[in-house]
XYZ file of C-alpha atoms in Angstrom:
260
model
C -158.759 -19.294 2.833
C -157.632 -16.465 4.882
C -156.246 -13.444 3.381
C -153.349 -11.537 4.781
C -153.119 -7.940 4.301
C -149.928 -6.388 3.217
C -148.702 -2.912 3.912
C -146.542 -0.816 1.612
C -144.350 0.008 4.555
C -140.672 -1.269 4.396
C -138.062 -1.529 7.092
C -135.577 1.241 6.597
C -132.076 0.658 7.860
C -131.020 2.707 10.798
C -129.238 5.995 10.127
C -126.896 5.884 13.127
C -123.228 6.876 12.444
C -120.953 4.027 11.445
C -117.289 3.619 12.244
C -115.294 4.101 9.078
C -111.825 2.516 8.947
C -109.125 5.087 9.566
C -107.236 6.495 6.598
C -104.122 7.868 8.453
C -100.639 7.194 6.914
C -99.294 3.816 7.662
C -95.943 3.655 9.635
C -93.325 1.681 7.726
C -90.220 0.729 9.805
C -86.761 1.967 8.433
C -83.798 -0.316 8.572
C -80.185 1.080 8.322
C -78.062 -0.217 5.437
C -76.385 -3.551 6.147
C -78.249 -3.830 9.417
C -78.898 -7.464 8.753
C -75.642 -8.116 6.844
C -72.315 -9.267 8.326
C -69.997 -6.233 8.971
C -67.293 -5.817 6.265
C -63.703 -6.375 7.516
C -60.892 -4.086 6.334
C -58.147 -5.924 4.407
C -55.268 -6.958 6.693
C -52.016 -4.947 6.038
C -48.446 -5.104 7.464
C -46.392 -1.900 7.397
C -48.779 -0.491 4.821
C -48.418 -3.541 2.553
C -50.611 -6.536 2.013
C -49.211 -9.667 3.679
C -48.022 -11.327 0.470
C -46.051 -8.276 -0.697
C -44.615 -7.713 2.794
C -43.261 -11.251 3.112
C -41.713 -11.126 -0.382
C -39.903 -7.861 0.459
C -38.872 -9.214 3.859
C -37.409 -12.375 2.300
C -35.393 -10.426 -0.287
C -33.975 -8.073 2.381
C -33.053 -11.018 4.601
C -31.154 -12.715 1.759
C -29.243 -9.496 0.975
C -28.291 -8.902 4.619
C -27.130 -12.485 5.165
C -25.153 -12.385 1.918
C -23.452 -9.105 2.904
C -22.462 -10.458 6.319
C -21.099 -13.668 4.803
C -19.112 -11.698 2.209
C -17.617 -9.409 4.873
C -16.551 -12.352 7.034
C -14.988 -14.122 4.053
C -13.117 -10.944 3.038
C -11.780 -10.422 6.570
C -10.541 -14.011 6.772
C -8.858 -13.733 3.381
C -7.163 -10.448 4.360
C -5.888 -11.924 7.624
C -4.514 -14.989 5.867
C -2.771 -12.850 3.237
C -1.119 -10.556 5.811
C 0.104 -13.447 7.980
C 1.970 -15.137 5.130
C 5.648 -14.269 4.513
C 6.196 -16.227 1.318
C 4.941 -14.956 -2.053
C 3.996 -18.501 -3.001
C 2.133 -18.984 0.286
C 0.273 -15.686 -0.254
C -0.753 -16.791 -3.700
C -2.025 -20.110 -2.316
C -4.044 -18.317 0.352
C -5.674 -16.010 -2.156
C -6.504 -18.979 -4.364
C -8.138 -20.960 -1.584
C -10.267 -18.024 -0.402
C -11.424 -16.555 -3.703
C -11.348 -19.357 -6.293
C -14.766 -20.406 -7.624
C -15.687 -24.064 -7.836
C -14.265 -25.805 -10.941
C -16.648 -25.693 -13.856
C -16.754 -27.770 -16.987
C -18.331 -24.924 -18.940
C -15.884 -23.662 -21.584
C -17.329 -20.153 -21.361
C -16.592 -19.669 -17.646
C -13.742 -17.386 -16.620
C -11.616 -17.391 -13.471
C -10.373 -14.356 -11.560
C -7.968 -16.379 -9.403
C -4.524 -14.653 -9.184
C -1.757 -16.617 -10.790
C 0.704 -18.193 -8.402
C 3.427 -18.416 -11.010
C 6.677 -16.522 -10.513
C 6.468 -13.111 -12.256
C 8.761 -12.580 -15.203
C 11.328 -9.865 -14.584
C 12.383 -7.700 -17.467
C 15.896 -6.299 -17.416
C 17.531 -3.514 -19.358
C 21.226 -3.346 -20.054
C 22.632 0.157 -19.609
C 26.024 0.838 -21.132
C 27.981 3.067 -18.755
C 30.850 5.275 -19.875
C 34.237 3.629 -19.497
C 37.474 5.202 -18.307
C 41.110 4.264 -18.758
C 42.893 3.725 -15.443
C 46.396 5.203 -15.253
C 48.715 3.354 -12.879
C 52.327 4.453 -12.330
C 53.338 1.648 -9.958
C 55.707 0.064 -9.287
C 58.005 2.819 -10.610
C 56.373 5.488 -8.400
C 56.840 3.537 -5.165
C 58.405 5.835 -2.518
C 58.164 8.988 -4.646
C 56.532 12.257 -3.551
C 53.590 13.846 -5.348
C 53.130 17.598 -4.701
C 49.764 19.326 -4.984
C 49.811 23.105 -5.443
C 47.823 24.992 -2.814
C 47.613 28.661 -3.640
C 50.705 30.685 -2.770
C 51.621 28.447 0.152
C 53.876 25.431 0.272
C 52.552 22.534 -1.833
C 50.907 19.636 -0.050
C 53.223 16.625 -0.404
C 52.080 12.980 -0.478
C 54.417 9.987 -0.508
C 53.297 7.047 -2.650
C 53.388 3.375 -1.715
C 52.576 0.598 -4.189
C 50.562 -2.414 -3.047
C 50.371 -1.016 0.470
C 47.964 0.772 2.787
C 47.641 2.717 6.033
C 45.640 2.014 9.169
C 42.397 3.910 9.787
C 42.129 5.786 13.059
C 38.309 5.743 12.813
C 37.755 2.015 12.259
C 37.353 2.132 8.520
C 35.297 5.314 8.159
C 36.152 7.048 4.877
C 35.758 10.753 4.117
C 35.877 9.947 0.376
C 34.622 6.873 -1.463
C 34.498 7.620 -5.181
C 36.091 6.445 -8.444
C 39.130 8.200 -9.959
C 41.291 7.305 -12.952
C 44.627 7.330 -11.086
C 46.352 7.501 -7.731
C 47.172 11.159 -8.422
C 43.484 11.857 -8.971
C 42.698 10.225 -5.631
C 45.299 12.448 -3.900
C 43.822 15.553 -5.562
C 40.353 14.587 -4.273
C 41.787 14.315 -0.754
C 43.338 17.806 -0.966
C 40.080 19.249 -2.338
C 38.158 17.733 0.600
C 40.561 19.333 3.115
C 40.229 22.714 1.424
C 36.409 22.668 1.365
C 36.133 21.455 4.972
C 39.051 23.351 6.562
C 36.802 25.309 8.965
C 35.046 22.159 10.221
C 38.406 20.352 10.406
C 39.947 23.199 12.447
C 37.001 23.097 14.908
C 37.241 19.317 15.228
C 33.864 18.649 13.600
C 35.399 16.876 10.573
C 38.392 14.600 10.200
C 41.479 15.464 8.161
C 42.144 13.512 4.984
C 45.833 12.545 5.209
C 45.868 9.118 3.536
C 44.383 7.527 0.426
C 43.970 4.022 -0.971
C 43.439 3.812 -4.728
C 42.339 0.363 -5.847
C 44.832 -0.745 -8.502
C 44.476 -3.139 -11.420
C 46.110 -6.116 -9.691
C 44.242 -9.177 -8.443
C 41.159 -8.611 -10.569
C 39.930 -12.110 -9.690
C 39.505 -10.992 -6.060
C 35.837 -10.280 -5.425
C 36.774 -7.390 -3.111
C 38.764 -5.620 -5.790
C 37.193 -2.467 -7.240
C 39.674 -1.075 -9.784
C 39.828 2.730 -9.795
C 37.919 3.258 -6.513
C 39.406 5.970 -4.258
C 39.135 5.668 -0.477
C 40.382 8.664 1.561
C 40.538 8.723 5.344
C 42.527 9.676 8.442
C 45.581 7.676 9.502
C 47.866 8.112 12.491
C 50.771 10.451 11.644
C 53.510 10.517 14.271
C 57.098 11.687 14.411
C 58.168 8.153 13.618
C 56.095 8.131 10.441
C 53.044 6.238 9.226
C 52.063 2.654 9.969
C 52.177 0.916 6.578
C 50.266 -2.345 5.975
C 50.463 -4.942 3.212
C 47.314 -3.964 1.337
C 48.016 -5.571 -2.026
C 44.772 -4.295 -3.569
C 45.782 -0.649 -3.031
C 48.303 1.859 -4.259
C 48.413 4.391 -1.427
C 49.764 7.802 -0.453
C 50.149 9.732 2.825
C 50.373 13.475 3.502
C 53.890 13.916 4.823
C 53.915 17.703 5.440
C 50.525 17.802 7.167
C 49.466 21.172 8.586
C 46.413 23.292 9.230
C 45.091 24.876 6.063
């Protein structure tokens, strides 16, 4: 048997430098926030309001505007109908048709419809002072009544019972007032001439030279006004006055007419 010799020598690994894995910091990529998320949308707004609120406000405003226009048109039509009607009853009917609410069976409802019924008139009786009329006809017919006028000659008026004189001014009276007698009517005529003598002299006023005092006859005549004094101008000529059959009057004429 052969024998192999062994040596104590061992193979030593080589001592050449070895590449050691690098220990530098590792680069980690950075991703911006929401880079991989869907972009967030801002809430939709109309005039600063969200859509639901905007459409609610818009609807309310629309209803108010339409209601105001309809009310104005209805009011204008009602006003025109009221002004074009001449009859109170017709006016009441127009107001009722334009403003009356629909009939309701509810007992608690109230109606503002104007009443078309004829208004009730309230009257008050006023007792006026009474006066006693003094009539001297027929005994005074043709007599002369003198009115003192200072230191001058009295103004003389001749009386005529149930008679009158023609107006020269188509019925225009310078006096139309009540007196208690024919004499009182004559005195009122003289007083008018005295107060207006300047205007009469210049032709601005007419002379009072005749009077008609409504007597107490024919009281059933609707034109009779007992005690009313009418004074006016009548034609006075050299042949006298034109006397008429005015049965409602006791009259007098100024027979010595002159400038005062």
